[in-house]
Amino acid sequence: MHILSLLGYLSLLSISGVLLFVLMRTQRTTRELAEQLALAREQHHQHTLQLTQRSELDTLKDEFISTVSHELRTPLTSIRGALGLLSSGIIADVDAKALNLLRIAVTNTDRLIRLINDILDLERMESGRAPLQIRRCSMRELAQQAIDTMTPMADANTVHLVLEPYTVAQAAHPEALFFDGDADRILQVVTNLLSNAIKFSPVASTVRVYTEATSDSILLKVTDEGRGIPTDKLDSIFDRFQQIEPSDARQKGGTGLGLAICRSIVKAHGGRIWAESGERGSVFQFTIPLAA
């Protein structure tokens, strides 16, 4: 009897010890979880604060850029007109050296005006102040218009532009390449992509344009035979003022906003735009839903 009581007492002590150990471990785990929760709340608060500050800075930056651009465009346009008159020789005869300086000034003024126009265009689209004018459009017709517009630039760079012919399926159903969208804006996208491809194409190369249709969207693809795009630049190339190389803006004459504008237009249509580095050169493509 005493042995049984002793065994029962020992069992009770053992169970109590286990329970005490579990309780202590639970308390420690609870404290650790409470500390982690407090840390997570603090990190969330800091992250939210940073996002708010970044949003406020972005708003101030956009307002500053818009204001400065508006204030600069008018005087720059006047300066461009005056320089154009001087370089034409209408006002007075200009010697060769002065004429060369005037041509450089006109070129740089034109570049500044393009930059300001691109900044204002991008700012209007991203702020929702440039509503789309939706109507029925043909992607093939827009692609051909863009090629016709960019042919002089391509000829100057000895680059050949080709609109690839219909596939057999497309030839049977050409209406599949029609969509609801803003024709002028989509034409702007295709023109920008062609301009970009021409700038980075070697002499005597070909830039090709493809159009494809699926059940609910249309795809347009522009391929070139240039140097291609590094893998780490495939996403950032659509950001503002991004260049593959720092010297590209100076050598190629771009503003660094063309692809950012393309992305804003395509996103406004509910589509997607992306870049790939092909076997030879670069591939830019975007999709647009068939219905608005």
PDB file of C-alpha atoms in Angstrom:
ATOM      1  CA  MET A   1       0.000   0.000   0.000  1.00  0.00           C
ATOM      2  CA  HIS A   2       2.811   2.385   0.901  1.00  0.00           C
ATOM      3  CA  ILE A   3       4.580   1.426  -2.306  1.00  0.00           C
ATOM      4  CA  LEU A   4       1.499   2.241  -4.362  1.00  0.00           C
ATOM      5  CA  SER A   5       1.136   5.607  -2.638  1.00  0.00           C
ATOM      6  CA  LEU A   6       4.784   6.360  -3.294  1.00  0.00           C
ATOM      7  CA  LEU A   7       4.440   5.438  -6.926  1.00  0.00           C
ATOM      8  CA  GLY A   8       1.359   7.629  -7.244  1.00  0.00           C
ATOM      9  CA  TYR A   9       3.190  10.521  -5.606  1.00  0.00           C
ATOM     10  CA  LEU A  10       6.151  10.103  -7.943  1.00  0.00           C
ATOM     11  CA  SER A  11       3.818   9.983 -10.949  1.00  0.00           C
ATOM     12  CA  LEU A  12       2.124  13.152  -9.761  1.00  0.00           C
ATOM     13  CA  LEU A  13       5.503  14.872  -9.354  1.00  0.00           C
ATOM     14  CA  SER A  14       6.533  13.741 -12.819  1.00  0.00           C
ATOM     15  CA  ILE A  15       3.339  15.029 -14.404  1.00  0.00           C
ATOM     16  CA  SER A  16       3.638  18.308 -12.490  1.00  0.00           C
ATOM     17  CA  GLY A  17       7.211  18.703 -13.714  1.00  0.00           C
ATOM     18  CA  VAL A  18       6.173  18.107 -17.295  1.00  0.00           C
ATOM     19  CA  LEU A  19       3.308  20.579 -16.958  1.00  0.00           C
ATOM     20  CA  LEU A  20       5.613  23.159 -15.384  1.00  0.00           C
ATOM     21  CA  PHE A  21       8.136  22.700 -18.210  1.00  0.00           C
ATOM     22  CA  VAL A  22       5.393  23.071 -20.839  1.00  0.00           C
ATOM     23  CA  LEU A  23       4.051  26.156 -19.061  1.00  0.00           C
ATOM     24  CA  MET A  24       7.487  27.811 -18.895  1.00  0.00           C
ATOM     25  CA  ARG A  25       8.169  27.010 -22.527  1.00  0.00           C
ATOM     26  CA  THR A  26       4.752  28.338 -23.534  1.00  0.00           C
ATOM     27  CA  GLN A  27       5.387  31.564 -21.611  1.00  0.00           C
ATOM     28  CA  ARG A  28       8.771  31.975 -23.295  1.00  0.00           C
ATOM     29  CA  THR A  29       7.266  31.322 -26.720  1.00  0.00           C
ATOM     30  CA  THR A  30       4.489  33.813 -25.980  1.00  0.00           C
ATOM     31  CA  ARG A  31       7.034  36.453 -24.986  1.00  0.00           C
ATOM     32  CA  GLU A  32       9.037  35.814 -28.164  1.00  0.00           C
ATOM     33  CA  LEU A  33       5.916  36.033 -30.305  1.00  0.00           C
ATOM     34  CA  ALA A  34       4.890  39.250 -28.547  1.00  0.00           C
ATOM     35  CA  GLU A  35       8.327  40.732 -29.213  1.00  0.00           C
ATOM     36  CA  GLN A  36       8.191  39.640 -32.869  1.00  0.00           C
ATOM     37  CA  LEU A  37       4.693  41.093 -33.206  1.00  0.00           C
ATOM     38  CA  ALA A  38       5.824  44.410 -31.706  1.00  0.00           C
ATOM     39  CA  LEU A  39       8.819  44.465 -34.063  1.00  0.00           C
ATOM     40  CA  ALA A  40       6.595  43.657 -37.059  1.00  0.00           C
ATOM     41  CA  ARG A  41       4.195  46.448 -36.073  1.00  0.00           C
ATOM     42  CA  GLU A  42       7.070  48.904 -35.814  1.00  0.00           C
ATOM     43  CA  GLN A  43       8.467  47.812 -39.182  1.00  0.00           C
ATOM     44  CA  HIS A  44       4.990  48.103 -40.742  1.00  0.00           C
ATOM     45  CA  HIS A  45       4.623  51.584 -39.276  1.00  0.00           C
ATOM     46  CA  GLN A  46       8.022  52.633 -40.628  1.00  0.00           C
ATOM     47  CA  HIS A  47       7.216  51.118 -44.040  1.00  0.00           C
ATOM     48  CA  THR A  48       3.865  52.922 -44.165  1.00  0.00           C
ATOM     49  CA  LEU A  49       5.567  56.165 -43.172  1.00  0.00           C
ATOM     50  CA  GLN A  50       8.190  55.726 -45.897  1.00  0.00           C
ATOM     51  CA  LEU A  51       5.489  55.005 -48.494  1.00  0.00           C
ATOM     52  CA  THR A  52       3.577  58.118 -47.440  1.00  0.00           C
ATOM     53  CA  GLN A  53       6.697  60.266 -47.609  1.00  0.00           C
ATOM     54  CA  ARG A  54       7.641  58.791 -50.978  1.00  0.00           C
ATOM     55  CA  SER A  55       4.141  59.426 -52.320  1.00  0.00           C
ATOM     56  CA  GLU A  56       4.290  63.038 -51.130  1.00  0.00           C
ATOM     57  CA  LEU A  57       7.734  63.487 -52.712  1.00  0.00           C
ATOM     58  CA  ASP A  58       6.529  61.956 -55.985  1.00  0.00           C
ATOM     59  CA  THR A  59       3.565  64.339 -56.012  1.00  0.00           C
ATOM     60  CA  LEU A  60       5.803  67.343 -55.351  1.00  0.00           C
ATOM     61  CA  LYS A  61       8.252  66.164 -58.008  1.00  0.00           C
ATOM     62  CA  ASP A  62       5.509  65.702 -60.613  1.00  0.00           C
ATOM     63  CA  GLU A  63       4.026  69.125 -59.821  1.00  0.00           C
ATOM     64  CA  PHE A  64       7.467  70.714 -60.028  1.00  0.00           C
ATOM     65  CA  ILE A  65       8.270  69.032 -63.341  1.00  0.00           C
ATOM     66  CA  SER A  66       4.894  69.993 -64.792  1.00  0.00           C
ATOM     67  CA  THR A  67       5.200  73.626 -63.675  1.00  0.00           C
ATOM     68  CA  VAL A  68       8.763  74.019 -64.907  1.00  0.00           C
ATOM     69  CA  SER A  69       7.950  72.312 -68.200  1.00  0.00           C
ATOM     70  CA  HIS A  70       4.983  74.608 -68.830  1.00  0.00           C
ATOM     71  CA  GLU A  71       7.079  77.664 -67.991  1.00  0.00           C
ATOM     72  CA  LEU A  72       9.925  76.547 -70.253  1.00  0.00           C
ATOM     73  CA  ARG A  73       7.954  75.487 -73.313  1.00  0.00           C
ATOM     74  CA  THR A  74       6.716  78.956 -74.319  1.00  0.00           C
ATOM     75  CA  PRO A  75      10.092  80.768 -74.186  1.00  0.00           C
ATOM     76  CA  LEU A  76      11.848  77.801 -75.814  1.00  0.00           C
ATOM     77  CA  THR A  77       9.355  77.862 -78.677  1.00  0.00           C
ATOM     78  CA  SER A  78      10.055  81.580 -79.178  1.00  0.00           C
ATOM     79  CA  ILE A  79      13.813  80.987 -79.062  1.00  0.00           C
ATOM     80  CA  ARG A  80      13.463  78.147 -81.581  1.00  0.00           C
ATOM     81  CA  GLY A  81      11.554  80.433 -83.951  1.00  0.00           C
ATOM     82  CA  ALA A  82      14.167  83.156 -83.703  1.00  0.00           C
ATOM     83  CA  LEU A  83      17.040  80.722 -84.241  1.00  0.00           C
ATOM     84  CA  GLY A  84      15.231  79.237 -87.229  1.00  0.00           C
ATOM     85  CA  LEU A  85      14.859  82.669 -88.829  1.00  0.00           C
ATOM     86  CA  LEU A  86      18.522  83.493 -88.252  1.00  0.00           C
ATOM     87  CA  SER A  87      19.756  80.171 -89.635  1.00  0.00           C
ATOM     88  CA  SER A  88      17.547  80.527 -92.727  1.00  0.00           C
ATOM     89  CA  GLY A  89      19.263  83.805 -93.667  1.00  0.00           C
ATOM     90  CA  ILE A  90      15.967  85.696 -94.008  1.00  0.00           C
ATOM     91  CA  ILE A  91      16.913  88.381 -91.481  1.00  0.00           C
ATOM     92  CA  ALA A  92      20.558  88.783 -92.466  1.00  0.00           C
ATOM     93  CA  ASP A  93      23.402  86.980 -94.178  1.00  0.00           C
ATOM     94  CA  VAL A  94      25.301  84.691 -91.824  1.00  0.00           C
ATOM     95  CA  ASP A  95      28.825  83.408 -92.430  1.00  0.00           C
ATOM     96  CA  ALA A  96      29.576  79.672 -92.403  1.00  0.00           C
ATOM     97  CA  LYS A  97      30.952  79.576 -88.862  1.00  0.00           C
ATOM     98  CA  ALA A  98      27.983  81.417 -87.368  1.00  0.00           C
ATOM     99  CA  LEU A  99      25.594  79.276 -89.431  1.00  0.00           C
ATOM    100  CA  ASN A 100      27.100  76.110 -87.979  1.00  0.00           C
ATOM    101  CA  LEU A 101      26.667  77.468 -84.438  1.00  0.00           C
ATOM    102  CA  LEU A 102      23.055  78.355 -85.219  1.00  0.00           C
ATOM    103  CA  ARG A 103      22.383  74.837 -86.497  1.00  0.00           C
ATOM    104  CA  ILE A 104      23.779  73.353 -83.278  1.00  0.00           C
ATOM    105  CA  ALA A 105      21.616  75.730 -81.237  1.00  0.00           C
ATOM    106  CA  VAL A 106      18.514  74.789 -83.259  1.00  0.00           C
ATOM    107  CA  THR A 107      19.221  71.070 -82.804  1.00  0.00           C
ATOM    108  CA  ASN A 108      19.662  71.408 -79.038  1.00  0.00           C
ATOM    109  CA  THR A 109      16.570  73.606 -78.751  1.00  0.00           C
ATOM    110  CA  ASP A 110      14.524  71.022 -80.665  1.00  0.00           C
ATOM    111  CA  ARG A 111      15.774  68.324 -78.286  1.00  0.00           C
ATOM    112  CA  LEU A 112      14.761  70.383 -75.244  1.00  0.00           C
ATOM    113  CA  ILE A 113      11.308  70.997 -76.698  1.00  0.00           C
ATOM    114  CA  ARG A 114      10.882  67.253 -77.365  1.00  0.00           C
ATOM    115  CA  LEU A 115      11.941  66.489 -73.802  1.00  0.00           C
ATOM    116  CA  ILE A 116       9.460  68.986 -72.348  1.00  0.00           C
ATOM    117  CA  ASN A 117       6.654  67.706 -74.571  1.00  0.00           C
ATOM    118  CA  ASP A 118       7.412  64.112 -73.517  1.00  0.00           C
ATOM    119  CA  ILE A 119       7.438  65.082 -69.823  1.00  0.00           C
ATOM    120  CA  LEU A 120       4.093  66.866 -70.130  1.00  0.00           C
ATOM    121  CA  ASP A 121       2.624  64.012 -72.173  1.00  0.00           C
ATOM    122  CA  LEU A 122       3.687  61.434 -69.579  1.00  0.00           C
ATOM    123  CA  GLU A 123       2.486  63.595 -66.693  1.00  0.00           C
ATOM    124  CA  ARG A 124      -0.947  64.053 -68.292  1.00  0.00           C
ATOM    125  CA  MET A 125      -1.386  60.337 -68.920  1.00  0.00           C
ATOM    126  CA  GLU A 126      -0.272  59.216 -65.469  1.00  0.00           C
ATOM    127  CA  SER A 127      -2.481  61.805 -63.775  1.00  0.00           C
ATOM    128  CA  GLY A 128      -5.510  60.748 -65.816  1.00  0.00           C
ATOM    129  CA  ARG A 129      -5.837  64.093 -67.597  1.00  0.00           C
ATOM    130  CA  ALA A 130      -5.433  62.588 -71.075  1.00  0.00           C
ATOM    131  CA  PRO A 131      -8.544  60.413 -71.595  1.00  0.00           C
ATOM    132  CA  LEU A 132      -8.459  57.854 -74.377  1.00  0.00           C
ATOM    133  CA  GLN A 133     -10.549  58.427 -77.503  1.00  0.00           C
ATOM    134  CA  ILE A 134     -11.835  54.900 -78.035  1.00  0.00           C
ATOM    135  CA  ARG A 135     -12.923  53.748 -81.489  1.00  0.00           C
ATOM    136  CA  ARG A 136     -12.588  50.700 -83.722  1.00  0.00           C
ATOM    137  CA  CYS A 137      -9.004  50.394 -85.010  1.00  0.00           C
ATOM    138  CA  SER A 138      -6.969  48.121 -87.253  1.00  0.00           C
ATOM    139  CA  MET A 139      -3.586  47.145 -85.834  1.00  0.00           C
ATOM    140  CA  ARG A 140      -2.282  46.399 -89.333  1.00  0.00           C
ATOM    141  CA  GLU A 141      -3.209  49.875 -90.570  1.00  0.00           C
ATOM    142  CA  LEU A 142      -1.604  51.528 -87.533  1.00  0.00           C
ATOM    143  CA  ALA A 143       1.558  49.470 -88.008  1.00  0.00           C
ATOM    144  CA  GLN A 144       1.740  50.488 -91.677  1.00  0.00           C
ATOM    145  CA  GLN A 145       1.177  54.162 -90.785  1.00  0.00           C
ATOM    146  CA  ALA A 146       4.004  53.988 -88.247  1.00  0.00           C
ATOM    147  CA  ILE A 147       6.317  52.408 -90.827  1.00  0.00           C
ATOM    148  CA  ASP A 148       5.439  55.102 -93.394  1.00  0.00           C
ATOM    149  CA  THR A 149       6.158  57.804 -90.774  1.00  0.00           C
ATOM    150  CA  MET A 150       9.515  56.319 -89.743  1.00  0.00           C
ATOM    151  CA  THR A 151      10.763  55.358 -93.223  1.00  0.00           C
ATOM    152  CA  PRO A 152      12.717  58.641 -93.738  1.00  0.00           C
ATOM    153  CA  MET A 153      14.529  58.109 -90.436  1.00  0.00           C
ATOM    154  CA  ALA A 154      15.184  54.466 -91.347  1.00  0.00           C
ATOM    155  CA  ASP A 155      16.515  55.442 -94.785  1.00  0.00           C
ATOM    156  CA  ALA A 156      18.831  57.998 -93.185  1.00  0.00           C
ATOM    157  CA  ASN A 157      20.231  55.219 -90.986  1.00  0.00           C
ATOM    158  CA  THR A 158      20.247  52.647 -93.834  1.00  0.00           C
ATOM    159  CA  VAL A 159      17.774  50.427 -91.980  1.00  0.00           C
ATOM    160  CA  HIS A 160      15.007  48.502 -93.725  1.00  0.00           C
ATOM    161  CA  LEU A 161      11.507  48.412 -92.188  1.00  0.00           C
ATOM    162  CA  VAL A 162       9.277  45.405 -92.889  1.00  0.00           C
ATOM    163  CA  LEU A 163       5.684  44.692 -91.912  1.00  0.00           C
ATOM    164  CA  GLU A 164       5.506  40.915 -91.955  1.00  0.00           C
ATOM    165  CA  PRO A 165       2.610  39.561 -94.054  1.00  0.00           C
ATOM    166  CA  TYR A 166      -0.517  37.922 -92.697  1.00  0.00           C
ATOM    167  CA  THR A 167      -0.285  34.347 -91.541  1.00  0.00           C
ATOM    168  CA  VAL A 168      -2.622  31.876 -93.221  1.00  0.00           C
ATOM    169  CA  ALA A 169      -5.052  32.066 -90.286  1.00  0.00           C
ATOM    170  CA  GLN A 170      -4.966  35.885 -90.272  1.00  0.00           C
ATOM    171  CA  ALA A 171      -5.526  36.056 -94.016  1.00  0.00           C
ATOM    172  CA  ALA A 172      -8.699  34.018 -93.532  1.00  0.00           C
ATOM    173  CA  HIS A 173      -9.929  36.285 -90.710  1.00  0.00           C
ATOM    174  CA  PRO A 174      -8.363  39.777 -91.111  1.00  0.00           C
ATOM    175  CA  GLU A 175     -11.114  41.251 -88.910  1.00  0.00           C
ATOM    176  CA  ALA A 176      -9.418  39.546 -85.928  1.00  0.00           C
ATOM    177  CA  LEU A 177      -6.758  42.293 -85.965  1.00  0.00           C
ATOM    178  CA  PHE A 178      -9.294  45.008 -85.162  1.00  0.00           C
ATOM    179  CA  PHE A 179      -9.640  46.290 -81.595  1.00  0.00           C
ATOM    180  CA  ASP A 180     -11.233  49.070 -79.549  1.00  0.00           C
ATOM    181  CA  GLY A 181      -8.645  51.692 -78.610  1.00  0.00           C
ATOM    182  CA  ASP A 182      -7.202  55.136 -79.111  1.00  0.00           C
ATOM    183  CA  ALA A 183      -5.679  54.993 -82.599  1.00  0.00           C
ATOM    184  CA  ASP A 184      -3.444  58.048 -82.116  1.00  0.00           C
ATOM    185  CA  ARG A 185      -2.019  56.710 -78.855  1.00  0.00           C
ATOM    186  CA  ILE A 186      -1.362  53.208 -80.192  1.00  0.00           C
ATOM    187  CA  LEU A 187       0.235  54.761 -83.277  1.00  0.00           C
ATOM    188  CA  GLN A 188       2.459  56.723 -80.874  1.00  0.00           C
ATOM    189  CA  VAL A 189       3.496  53.461 -79.181  1.00  0.00           C
ATOM    190  CA  VAL A 190       4.384  51.727 -82.452  1.00  0.00           C
ATOM    191  CA  THR A 191       6.231  54.811 -83.718  1.00  0.00           C
ATOM    192  CA  ASN A 192       8.267  55.044 -80.510  1.00  0.00           C
ATOM    193  CA  LEU A 193       9.172  51.356 -80.700  1.00  0.00           C
ATOM    194  CA  LEU A 194      10.253  51.720 -84.332  1.00  0.00           C
ATOM    195  CA  SER A 195      12.272  54.848 -83.544  1.00  0.00           C
ATOM    196  CA  ASN A 196      14.013  53.016 -80.727  1.00  0.00           C
ATOM    197  CA  ALA A 197      14.744  50.005 -82.936  1.00  0.00           C
ATOM    198  CA  ILE A 198      16.137  52.164 -85.766  1.00  0.00           C
ATOM    199  CA  LYS A 199      18.472  54.065 -83.422  1.00  0.00           C
ATOM    200  CA  PHE A 200      20.062  50.873 -82.130  1.00  0.00           C
ATOM    201  CA  SER A 201      20.176  48.940 -85.408  1.00  0.00           C
ATOM    202  CA  PRO A 202      23.407  48.477 -87.364  1.00  0.00           C
ATOM    203  CA  VAL A 203      23.738  49.676 -90.942  1.00  0.00           C
ATOM    204  CA  ALA A 204      21.998  47.538 -93.603  1.00  0.00           C
ATOM    205  CA  SER A 205      19.923  45.662 -91.014  1.00  0.00           C
ATOM    206  CA  THR A 206      16.180  45.021 -90.888  1.00  0.00           C
ATOM    207  CA  VAL A 207      13.542  45.983 -88.331  1.00  0.00           C
ATOM    208  CA  ARG A 208      10.504  43.714 -88.539  1.00  0.00           C
ATOM    209  CA  VAL A 209       6.958  44.297 -87.282  1.00  0.00           C
ATOM    210  CA  TYR A 210       4.661  41.347 -86.531  1.00  0.00           C
ATOM    211  CA  THR A 211       0.955  41.381 -85.684  1.00  0.00           C
ATOM    212  CA  GLU A 212      -0.874  38.451 -84.130  1.00  0.00           C
ATOM    213  CA  ALA A 213      -4.366  37.917 -82.750  1.00  0.00           C
ATOM    214  CA  THR A 214      -5.714  35.644 -80.025  1.00  0.00           C
ATOM    215  CA  SER A 215      -9.270  35.098 -78.860  1.00  0.00           C
ATOM    216  CA  ASP A 216      -9.255  38.194 -76.638  1.00  0.00           C
ATOM    217  CA  SER A 217      -6.202  40.322 -77.504  1.00  0.00           C
ATOM    218  CA  ILE A 218      -3.856  41.556 -80.222  1.00  0.00           C
ATOM    219  CA  LEU A 219      -0.080  41.389 -80.052  1.00  0.00           C
ATOM    220  CA  LEU A 220       2.348  43.636 -81.915  1.00  0.00           C
ATOM    221  CA  LYS A 221       6.048  42.797 -81.941  1.00  0.00           C
ATOM    222  CA  VAL A 222       9.043  44.833 -83.147  1.00  0.00           C
ATOM    223  CA  THR A 223      12.357  43.049 -83.636  1.00  0.00           C
ATOM    224  CA  ASP A 224      15.735  44.525 -84.539  1.00  0.00           C
ATOM    225  CA  GLU A 225      19.249  43.232 -85.189  1.00  0.00           C
ATOM    226  CA  GLY A 226      21.058  45.560 -82.780  1.00  0.00           C
ATOM    227  CA  ARG A 227      23.164  44.929 -79.696  1.00  0.00           C
ATOM    228  CA  GLY A 228      20.316  43.590 -77.573  1.00  0.00           C
ATOM    229  CA  ILE A 229      19.381  44.440 -73.985  1.00  0.00           C
ATOM    230  CA  PRO A 230      21.193  43.153 -70.872  1.00  0.00           C
ATOM    231  CA  THR A 231      19.005  40.878 -68.748  1.00  0.00           C
ATOM    232  CA  ASP A 232      19.145  43.229 -65.760  1.00  0.00           C
ATOM    233  CA  LYS A 233      17.774  46.085 -67.914  1.00  0.00           C
ATOM    234  CA  LEU A 234      14.736  44.332 -69.397  1.00  0.00           C
ATOM    235  CA  ASP A 235      12.343  45.723 -66.755  1.00  0.00           C
ATOM    236  CA  SER A 236      13.977  49.049 -65.878  1.00  0.00           C
ATOM    237  CA  ILE A 237      14.239  50.083 -69.530  1.00  0.00           C
ATOM    238  CA  PHE A 238      10.589  51.220 -69.318  1.00  0.00           C
ATOM    239  CA  ASP A 239      11.277  53.578 -66.395  1.00  0.00           C
ATOM    240  CA  ARG A 240      11.765  57.310 -66.857  1.00  0.00           C
ATOM    241  CA  PHE A 241      15.149  58.522 -68.120  1.00  0.00           C
ATOM    242  CA  GLN A 242      16.537  54.992 -68.346  1.00  0.00           C
ATOM    243  CA  GLN A 243      19.166  54.184 -70.955  1.00  0.00           C
ATOM    244  CA  ILE A 244      21.022  50.943 -71.660  1.00  0.00           C
ATOM    245  CA  GLU A 245      24.262  52.919 -71.578  1.00  0.00           C
ATOM    246  CA  PRO A 246      24.793  56.357 -69.955  1.00  0.00           C
ATOM    247  CA  SER A 247      26.051  57.774 -73.257  1.00  0.00           C
ATOM    248  CA  ASP A 248      22.995  56.672 -75.251  1.00  0.00           C
ATOM    249  CA  ALA A 249      21.016  59.868 -74.648  1.00  0.00           C
ATOM    250  CA  ARG A 250      23.842  61.963 -76.052  1.00  0.00           C
ATOM    251  CA  GLN A 251      24.763  59.647 -78.937  1.00  0.00           C
ATOM    252  CA  LYS A 252      21.269  58.538 -79.995  1.00  0.00           C
ATOM    253  CA  GLY A 253      19.397  61.771 -79.253  1.00  0.00           C
ATOM    254  CA  GLY A 254      16.606  60.254 -77.184  1.00  0.00           C
ATOM    255  CA  THR A 255      14.884  61.867 -74.210  1.00  0.00           C
ATOM    256  CA  GLY A 256      14.746  58.698 -72.107  1.00  0.00           C
ATOM    257  CA  LEU A 257      10.941  58.932 -71.878  1.00  0.00           C
ATOM    258  CA  GLY A 258       9.754  57.176 -75.046  1.00  0.00           C
ATOM    259  CA  LEU A 259       9.416  53.702 -73.531  1.00  0.00           C
ATOM    260  CA  ALA A 260       7.900  55.100 -70.325  1.00  0.00           C
ATOM    261  CA  ILE A 261       5.235  56.796 -72.458  1.00  0.00           C
ATOM    262  CA  CYS A 262       4.642  53.533 -74.336  1.00  0.00           C
ATOM    263  CA  ARG A 263       4.098  51.699 -71.049  1.00  0.00           C
ATOM    264  CA  SER A 264       1.623  54.321 -69.785  1.00  0.00           C
ATOM    265  CA  ILE A 265      -0.399  54.174 -73.015  1.00  0.00           C
ATOM    266  CA  VAL A 266      -0.509  50.375 -73.111  1.00  0.00           C
ATOM    267  CA  LYS A 267      -1.462  50.162 -69.421  1.00  0.00           C
ATOM    268  CA  ALA A 268      -4.232  52.717 -69.986  1.00  0.00           C
ATOM    269  CA  HIS A 269      -5.642  50.312 -72.593  1.00  0.00           C
ATOM    270  CA  GLY A 270      -5.504  47.433 -70.113  1.00  0.00           C
ATOM    271  CA  GLY A 271      -2.601  45.836 -71.969  1.00  0.00           C
ATOM    272  CA  ARG A 272       0.976  44.807 -71.219  1.00  0.00           C
ATOM    273  CA  ILE A 273       4.332  45.739 -72.766  1.00  0.00           C
ATOM    274  CA  TRP A 274       7.680  44.037 -72.283  1.00  0.00           C
ATOM    275  CA  ALA A 275      11.108  43.546 -73.816  1.00  0.00           C
ATOM    276  CA  GLU A 276      13.215  40.509 -74.558  1.00  0.00           C
ATOM    277  CA  SER A 277      16.740  39.990 -75.786  1.00  0.00           C
ATOM    278  CA  GLY A 278      16.480  37.814 -78.875  1.00  0.00           C
ATOM    279  CA  GLU A 279      19.011  35.589 -80.568  1.00  0.00           C
ATOM    280  CA  ARG A 280      20.060  38.649 -82.526  1.00  0.00           C
ATOM    281  CA  GLY A 281      19.018  42.072 -81.287  1.00  0.00           C
ATOM    282  CA  SER A 282      16.017  43.088 -79.186  1.00  0.00           C
ATOM    283  CA  VAL A 283      12.326  42.246 -79.191  1.00  0.00           C
ATOM    284  CA  PHE A 284       9.694  44.716 -77.956  1.00  0.00           C
ATOM    285  CA  GLN A 285       6.095  43.582 -77.840  1.00  0.00           C
ATOM    286  CA  PHE A 286       2.791  44.605 -76.353  1.00  0.00           C
ATOM    287  CA  THR A 287      -0.724  43.210 -76.124  1.00  0.00           C
ATOM    288  CA  ILE A 288      -4.007  45.129 -76.258  1.00  0.00           C
ATOM    289  CA  PRO A 289      -7.433  43.650 -75.374  1.00  0.00           C
ATOM    290  CA  LEU A 290      -9.823  43.423 -78.307  1.00  0.00           C
ATOM    291  CA  ALA A 291     -12.635  45.107 -76.360  1.00  0.00           C
ATOM    292  CA  ALA A 292     -12.356  48.488 -74.676  1.00  0.00           C
TER     293      ALA A 292
END
